[in-house]
Amino acid sequence: MEKANKAGIISADFFLADLLSSENESLKDSLYVALKKTKYELAKKVDELGFETASYVGFTDKQKAYKEFWSIYSRPPKEEYWDYIIGRRDLLVSQDIRESKGSFFTPQIWVEKSQQYLADVLGETWQDEYYIWDCCAGTGNLLNGLTNYRNVWASTLDKQDVDVMKDRISNGWSMFENHIFQFDFLNDEFSKCPQELQDILNDEEKRKKLVIYINPPYAEAATTKTISGTGENKTNVAVRQKTYEKYLDSIGIAGRELFAQFFIRIYCEISGCILAEFSKLKMLQAPNFDGFRNVFRAKLEKLFVVPAKTFDNVKGNFPIGFFIWNKVPYSVNSNETSSCGNIFSVDADAYDETGIFLQKMTFTTISDFKSINDWIITTRNRAGEQPIGYMSAKGADFQNNGFNYIVNDKSQLPHPRGTVVTTKNVLEIAIYLSVRQCIPQSWLNDRDQFFFPKDDWQNDREFQSDCIIYTLFHGQNRISCEEGENNWIPFRYCKSNSI
């Protein structure tokens, strides 16, 4: 099975071979694994002499477990569902594999919404006037609903996904088979693309009519699991790409995220095209993307945001946006105003998980700002201070509020970030924690940043008292006397374990 995995065959392919079968024979030879009576045939390949060869895997228990399992189910499903089942092979891939590749399926509701927005920006006849390339197509679902497939190309990293798309054609999909190809966008040269697409990429005027339409892979160096100590850092996923090495000096730490690598190569090497993409809002808000914003000087034409949880296997309560960028010629020294300049506000339409319009949102890009974390750092190392605790504090946005609380000692934290609570900064600590915790977190504000405060708080005694009380009684801190006397509790005796 290890060799099969290296070839791109997964355990789920054996399930599909069983599901789409009758009388112990798979009904589709285009599957990566086909059931052949008492054994499985793995996908055929061409040997050194040019002949097709196949490998086989047999049963170790004479099909006993196989027969017991399938005896309680009816198969195959109706033929009208075969294309959908094969096209959704991605749902059968384990979460770890999906995360390492960073691939997430785009729900049909947002596919349709994105194409509506493209029509709003480019005109109702845009599909006849523009070329379309999905360079991380997966099984091609983002291209569903298009009407002029003569102008559409689809490429993907995995040969298995290429085969799925070609199989979909045999089941009625109108896509052109010779417009589907295997391509590693972050490593391959454009000379590996079909000639007709190369002609567009190499022609300045035709590039202006090219729409790169993608839901790019999302994998980042660190995830919540990494931070909490339950997962491994995935830095190697991002840095092993040629694109990362080429643009590292320009975009900095943002390049550790795969979607940023896609965008910077498109921007720098396919000058003049339209970029229509799904991604998180880090392009607009994340401090780590300052360097990226200084290079990526495209104009944002339109944006809508939706809850991330509407995407398969995406966890977390944050927004995913669909951006339509109108590119300008790439220039590192460009002084043109951009949607990603130092300070720039953009409007977005927000929709709920059912596609119902919620409200207009304004997202502001501010580069080189000072955050609330910069402020709390200024309270360290004061004369005569005595340590009385340690405050966990990660990134200065709502998504990191779950890592903001007070403990006895830094050694109790799953990460190294925070600041010592002392007799000389306890007031600022209380203000910091109260400000971050008192505003409810939602999927819309998840990436909003907390800024360096103005000086008004220094003379507002009521505000200061409120923050002290909030900090003492806030459940996130789990202040208790379970381990003995606790100076944080303003009572002589404590009958319960926590407040």
XYZ file of C-alpha atoms in Angstrom:
499
model
C 0.000 0.000 0.000
C 2.954 2.320 0.647
C 4.036 2.107 -3.001
C 0.449 2.700 -4.112
C 0.263 5.822 -1.937
C 3.401 7.195 -3.547
C 1.721 6.716 -6.913
C -1.254 8.766 -5.753
C -3.587 5.844 -5.005
C -5.398 6.127 -1.679
C -7.443 3.709 0.415
C -10.621 5.393 -0.782
C -9.883 4.286 -4.358
C -10.475 0.683 -3.277
C -13.808 1.750 -1.811
C -14.804 3.389 -5.113
C -13.798 0.227 -6.960
C -16.188 -1.746 -4.747
C -18.993 0.817 -4.774
C -19.109 1.223 -8.562
C -19.179 -2.492 -9.274
C -21.546 -5.315 -10.094
C -20.938 -9.025 -9.663
C -17.412 -8.378 -8.370
C -16.388 -6.336 -11.434
C -15.859 -2.574 -11.415
C -18.068 -0.843 -13.968
C -15.552 1.868 -14.826
C -12.044 1.065 -16.043
C -10.989 4.715 -15.613
C -10.855 4.346 -11.835
C -7.404 4.278 -10.201
C -8.320 0.901 -8.748
C -10.655 -1.576 -10.464
C -12.168 -4.655 -8.868
C -11.503 -7.768 -10.956
C -13.391 -10.673 -9.315
C -10.916 -11.801 -6.625
C -8.306 -9.035 -6.871
C -7.840 -5.345 -7.489
C -6.134 -3.946 -10.586
C -4.178 -0.746 -9.947
C -4.062 2.022 -12.528
C -2.178 0.969 -15.645
C 1.066 2.642 -16.648
C 3.328 2.539 -19.712
C 6.571 0.611 -19.284
C 9.960 1.317 -20.882
C 8.959 -0.580 -24.028
C 5.785 1.439 -24.471
C 3.385 -1.290 -23.319
C 0.642 -0.781 -20.755
C 1.244 -2.790 -17.606
C -0.901 -3.249 -14.527
C -0.263 -4.238 -10.929
C -2.630 -6.320 -8.851
C -3.509 -6.566 -5.166
C -5.253 -9.645 -3.833
C -7.359 -10.338 -0.743
C -5.667 -11.869 2.293
C -8.811 -13.444 3.743
C -10.443 -14.800 0.578
C -12.837 -11.806 0.545
C -14.443 -12.715 3.879
C -14.467 -9.146 5.314
C -15.333 -7.759 1.891
C -18.426 -9.976 1.585
C -19.581 -9.270 5.146
C -19.360 -5.516 4.628
C -21.134 -5.349 1.272
C -23.826 -7.876 2.216
C -25.795 -5.123 3.989
C -25.546 -2.491 1.211
C -26.995 -2.187 -2.273
C -24.699 -1.228 -5.135
C -23.964 0.247 -7.564
C -25.728 3.613 -7.130
C -27.797 4.985 -9.998
C -25.595 5.803 -12.992
C -26.737 9.435 -12.936
C -24.741 9.875 -9.691
C -21.486 8.274 -10.845
C -19.917 11.460 -12.164
C -20.681 13.312 -8.925
C -19.301 10.492 -6.760
C -16.058 10.258 -8.736
C -15.760 14.042 -8.870
C -15.999 14.148 -5.077
C -13.159 11.693 -4.510
C -11.517 14.542 -2.600
C -13.971 14.028 0.279
C -12.577 10.541 0.800
C -9.009 11.816 1.173
C -7.855 11.987 4.778
C -7.648 15.390 6.456
C -3.852 15.164 6.858
C -3.352 14.647 3.123
C -5.771 17.455 2.302
C -3.967 19.830 4.661
C -0.517 18.973 3.308
C -1.723 19.772 -0.209
C -3.844 22.642 1.022
C -6.773 21.723 -1.206
C -10.378 22.487 -0.276
C -13.496 21.916 -2.366
C -15.445 25.032 -3.401
C -19.184 24.694 -2.610
C -21.450 25.060 -5.637
C -23.306 27.967 -4.032
C -20.084 30.036 -4.045
C -19.064 28.796 -7.503
C -22.282 30.280 -8.861
C -21.904 33.459 -6.794
C -18.327 33.984 -8.005
C -19.351 33.635 -11.646
C -22.140 36.143 -11.063
C -19.603 38.622 -9.672
C -17.283 38.035 -12.616
C -20.161 38.871 -14.947
C -20.819 42.058 -12.942
C -17.198 43.179 -13.363
C -16.351 41.902 -16.854
C -19.785 42.029 -18.508
C -22.501 39.490 -19.183
C -20.656 38.115 -22.242
C -17.348 37.727 -20.390
C -17.062 33.996 -21.089
C -17.010 34.664 -24.834
C -14.580 37.570 -24.562
C -12.112 36.211 -21.989
C -9.913 33.145 -21.630
C -10.134 31.226 -18.324
C -7.435 29.141 -16.645
C -7.945 27.311 -13.352
C -4.351 26.394 -12.552
C -5.225 24.434 -9.379
C -8.416 22.836 -10.619
C -8.563 19.679 -8.488
C -11.474 17.769 -10.000
C -12.780 20.854 -11.816
C -15.795 21.843 -9.744
C -14.959 25.580 -9.860
C -15.495 25.397 -13.623
C -19.001 23.969 -13.313
C -21.620 26.238 -14.837
C -19.353 27.856 -17.413
C -20.812 27.973 -20.894
C -17.894 28.391 -23.306
C -15.397 25.639 -22.557
C -13.522 26.398 -25.765
C -11.931 29.261 -23.812
C -11.301 27.296 -20.605
C -8.175 25.431 -19.415
C -7.787 23.355 -16.267
C -4.557 22.115 -14.707
C -3.784 20.415 -11.429
C -0.838 18.941 -9.576
C -2.110 15.357 -9.373
C -2.489 13.075 -12.374
C -5.354 11.346 -10.560
C -7.369 14.587 -10.607
C -6.602 15.031 -14.310
C -8.000 11.546 -14.901
C -11.115 12.392 -12.871
C -11.780 15.463 -15.014
C -11.302 13.503 -18.229
C -13.617 10.802 -16.919
C -16.224 13.478 -16.198
C -16.137 14.385 -19.886
C -17.142 10.838 -20.771
C -20.098 11.307 -18.416
C -21.391 14.457 -20.073
C -19.170 17.336 -18.912
C -18.642 19.735 -21.829
C -15.005 20.525 -21.025
C -12.439 19.967 -23.811
C -10.187 17.017 -22.966
C -7.077 18.587 -24.547
C -7.575 21.647 -22.300
C -6.988 19.519 -19.185
C -3.385 18.859 -18.180
C -1.117 18.020 -15.261
C 0.917 21.023 -14.138
C 2.798 21.975 -10.975
C 2.155 25.705 -10.963
C 4.684 26.504 -8.244
C 7.531 24.570 -9.875
C 6.927 23.949 -13.598
C 7.776 26.275 -16.479
C 4.929 27.622 -18.602
C 6.457 25.844 -21.594
C 4.787 22.696 -20.240
C 1.346 24.198 -20.880
C -0.657 23.362 -24.031
C 0.521 25.418 -26.986
C -2.733 27.349 -27.331
C -2.492 28.466 -23.698
C 1.197 29.307 -24.160
C 0.226 31.578 -27.050
C -2.070 33.492 -24.697
C 0.525 33.677 -21.925
C 3.151 34.999 -24.345
C 0.942 37.648 -25.953
C 0.614 40.916 -24.005
C -2.796 41.784 -25.478
C -4.238 38.289 -25.010
C -3.020 38.222 -21.397
C -5.280 41.193 -20.699
C -8.178 38.890 -21.599
C -6.972 36.014 -19.416
C -8.822 35.303 -16.156
C -6.906 33.164 -13.658
C -9.907 31.719 -11.811
C -8.869 29.685 -8.768
C -9.466 28.414 -5.269
C -5.744 27.993 -4.584
C -4.204 25.452 -2.228
C -4.141 26.598 1.341
C -1.347 25.281 3.525
C 0.560 27.375 6.006
C 3.618 26.878 8.152
C 1.614 26.825 11.368
C -1.941 25.957 12.324
C -3.915 26.076 15.551
C -2.940 22.443 16.123
C 0.721 23.407 15.831
C 0.299 26.244 18.307
C -1.536 24.079 20.827
C 1.081 21.340 20.602
C -1.086 18.710 18.894
C 0.327 19.003 15.393
C 3.599 19.394 13.549
C 4.780 22.557 11.854
C 4.258 22.382 8.073
C 6.908 24.884 6.990
C 8.416 22.408 4.526
C 5.106 22.276 2.627
C 5.534 25.898 1.636
C 9.304 26.308 1.296
C 9.980 23.381 -1.008
C 8.545 25.293 -3.970
C 10.680 27.075 -6.578
C 8.299 30.021 -6.435
C 9.025 30.446 -2.731
C 12.773 30.540 -3.337
C 12.407 32.979 -6.219
C 10.246 35.553 -4.407
C 11.300 35.069 -0.776
C 13.293 38.306 -0.654
C 10.337 40.274 -2.038
C 7.397 38.963 -0.015
C 9.035 37.659 3.150
C 7.171 35.465 5.615
C 3.924 35.628 3.603
C 5.611 33.290 1.135
C 5.308 30.471 3.649
C 1.656 30.202 2.636
C 0.925 28.415 -0.622
C -1.850 30.712 -1.805
C 0.509 33.707 -1.540
C 2.991 31.881 -3.761
C 0.319 31.336 -6.398
C -0.654 35.003 -6.325
C 2.879 36.386 -6.527
C 3.824 34.184 -9.481
C 0.625 35.106 -11.305
C 1.212 38.779 -10.585
C 4.863 38.840 -11.613
C 4.902 36.370 -14.499
C 1.458 36.674 -16.123
C 1.414 40.445 -16.222
C -1.862 42.083 -17.148
C -4.290 39.242 -16.459
C -7.354 39.257 -14.200
C -6.995 37.265 -10.970
C -10.266 35.903 -9.554
C -9.600 33.888 -6.409
C -10.900 32.472 -3.150
C -8.705 32.993 -0.089
C -8.570 34.149 3.492
C -8.366 37.890 4.129
C -4.696 37.895 5.075
C -3.983 39.740 1.826
C -5.757 42.744 3.338
C -5.237 42.488 7.078
C -2.391 40.276 8.256
C 0.758 42.058 9.527
C 2.867 39.215 8.086
C 1.678 40.267 4.624
C 3.160 43.780 4.732
C 6.019 42.764 2.432
C 3.607 41.002 0.114
C 1.366 44.085 -0.120
C 4.356 46.230 -1.045
C 4.898 44.073 -4.142
C 1.363 43.020 -5.054
C -0.018 46.314 -6.396
C -3.178 45.082 -8.131
C -6.500 46.901 -7.983
C -9.309 45.122 -6.151
C -12.422 45.426 -8.290
C -14.891 43.460 -6.176
C -15.065 41.267 -3.087
C -17.581 39.128 -1.242
C -17.029 37.172 1.979
C -18.664 33.995 3.308
C -18.244 31.764 6.381
C -15.268 29.431 6.049
C -17.247 26.571 7.590
C -19.272 26.325 4.371
C -16.177 24.837 2.691
C -15.667 21.097 3.106
C -13.263 20.138 5.903
C -12.415 23.751 6.733
C -12.511 24.306 10.469
C -12.692 27.642 12.228
C -15.002 30.626 12.457
C -13.487 33.054 9.952
C -14.287 34.623 6.570
C -13.196 33.401 3.156
C -13.371 35.974 0.408
C -13.756 35.893 -3.354
C -11.516 38.612 -4.796
C -11.440 39.971 -8.345
C -8.102 41.721 -8.942
C -7.398 43.859 -11.994
C -3.646 43.639 -12.389
C -1.228 46.388 -13.297
C 2.223 45.714 -14.817
C 4.559 44.318 -12.187
C 7.105 46.753 -10.776
C 8.811 46.459 -7.399
C 9.343 50.237 -7.359
C 5.796 51.095 -8.404
C 4.324 54.128 -6.631
C 0.796 53.508 -7.857
C -2.021 53.371 -5.322
C -3.186 49.834 -4.720
C -5.841 48.025 -2.749
C -2.886 46.728 -0.771
C -1.124 50.023 -0.108
C -0.247 51.492 3.320
C -3.820 52.513 4.198
C -6.721 51.465 2.007
C -10.340 50.573 2.695
C -12.269 48.099 0.587
C -15.959 47.274 0.651
C -17.245 43.716 0.612
C -20.612 42.007 0.458
C -21.117 39.545 3.317
C -23.323 36.476 2.845
C -24.460 33.865 5.354
C -23.986 30.130 4.853
C -27.161 29.885 2.741
C -26.176 32.691 0.370
C -28.445 35.327 1.924
C -26.972 38.842 1.863
C -26.127 40.073 5.370
C -24.507 43.483 5.099
C -21.837 45.636 3.522
C -18.476 45.321 5.244
C -15.478 47.630 5.105
C -12.035 46.089 5.507
C -9.116 48.430 6.075
C -5.547 47.642 5.153
C -3.044 49.406 7.396
C 0.616 48.593 7.008
C 3.298 49.355 9.577
C 0.738 49.922 12.355
C 1.439 49.424 16.035
C -0.713 46.769 17.673
C -1.990 46.260 21.187
C 0.838 43.739 21.579
C 3.375 46.489 20.882
C 1.706 48.496 23.639
C 1.841 45.773 26.286
C 5.548 45.251 25.582
C 6.166 48.828 26.749
C 4.955 47.862 30.250
C 7.800 45.460 30.911
C 10.865 45.916 33.130
C 9.603 48.648 35.447
C 11.587 49.543 38.525
C 10.556 47.700 41.675
C 8.220 45.245 39.913
C 7.372 41.883 41.446
C 6.026 39.032 39.257
C 2.513 37.840 40.132
C 1.619 35.795 37.050
C 2.045 35.419 33.297
C -0.332 36.483 30.534
C -0.564 34.375 27.398
C -0.857 36.653 24.363
C -0.461 35.680 20.733
C -1.321 37.612 17.552
C -3.233 40.879 17.959
C -6.439 39.744 16.234
C -9.680 38.059 17.252
C -8.642 34.642 15.958
C -5.949 34.509 18.655
C -8.189 35.572 21.545
C -8.441 31.957 22.654
C -4.742 32.173 23.567
C -5.215 35.249 25.766
C -5.458 34.395 29.480
C -3.470 34.584 32.721
C -1.604 31.669 34.304
C 0.814 31.346 37.186
C 3.904 30.715 35.133
C 5.078 30.778 31.512
C 5.920 27.070 31.703
C 2.182 26.310 31.766
C 1.687 27.621 28.216
C 1.655 25.543 25.005
C 3.529 28.370 23.239
C 6.225 30.908 24.263
C 4.379 34.188 23.603
C 3.094 36.551 26.257
C 4.315 38.845 29.029
C 5.005 38.720 32.743
C 2.292 40.182 34.970
C 3.872 42.296 37.713
C 2.869 44.645 40.522
C 3.809 47.502 38.186
C 1.824 46.595 35.024
C -1.211 44.777 36.408
C -3.513 47.644 35.384
C -2.371 47.559 31.754
C -2.629 43.770 31.769
C -6.256 44.029 32.925
C -7.032 46.601 30.221
C -5.353 44.466 27.559
C -7.256 41.320 28.494
C -10.604 43.096 28.940
C -10.438 44.875 25.597
C -9.601 41.667 23.789
C -12.166 39.473 25.529
C -15.224 41.699 26.031
C -16.153 41.961 22.330
C -17.803 38.762 21.035
C -15.878 37.021 18.287
C -17.708 36.214 15.044
C -16.725 34.826 11.672
C -16.786 38.363 10.249
C -14.410 39.987 12.738
C -12.114 36.988 13.154
C -9.160 38.675 11.396
C -9.720 42.204 12.780
C -6.669 43.641 14.555
C -6.398 45.329 17.971
C -4.367 48.542 17.709
C -2.078 50.469 20.041
C -4.413 52.448 22.374
C -4.717 56.210 22.641
C -3.832 57.836 25.971
C -7.426 58.541 27.083
C -7.527 55.435 29.300
C -4.927 56.895 31.676
C -7.409 59.362 33.220
C -10.522 57.201 33.047
C -10.742 55.651 36.539
C -14.116 54.005 35.911
C -12.784 52.255 32.817
C -9.713 51.082 34.719
C -11.844 49.701 37.575
C -14.144 47.926 35.149
C -11.164 46.244 33.496
C -9.736 45.087 36.828
C -13.084 43.566 37.840
C -13.578 41.987 34.413
C -10.138 40.376 34.588
C -10.755 38.979 38.065
C -14.076 37.392 37.158
C -13.475 36.464 33.523
C -13.896 32.708 33.096
C -11.062 32.361 30.589
C -8.510 32.915 33.373
C -9.865 30.131 35.571
C -8.700 32.003 38.696
C -8.897 29.561 41.623
C -7.542 28.789 45.082
C -7.265 25.095 44.326
C -3.478 25.137 44.742
C -3.417 27.315 47.871
C -3.541 31.031 48.574
C -4.116 33.061 45.420
C -3.495 36.798 45.535
C -5.696 37.314 42.475
C -8.800 36.442 44.519
C -9.974 39.464 46.555
C -11.534 37.317 49.320
C -10.119 35.784 52.468
C -11.777 32.407 51.952
C -12.775 30.491 48.841
C -15.339 27.685 49.052
C -15.498 26.798 45.358
C -12.731 25.677 43.085
C -13.008 28.555 40.647
C -14.621 31.876 39.942
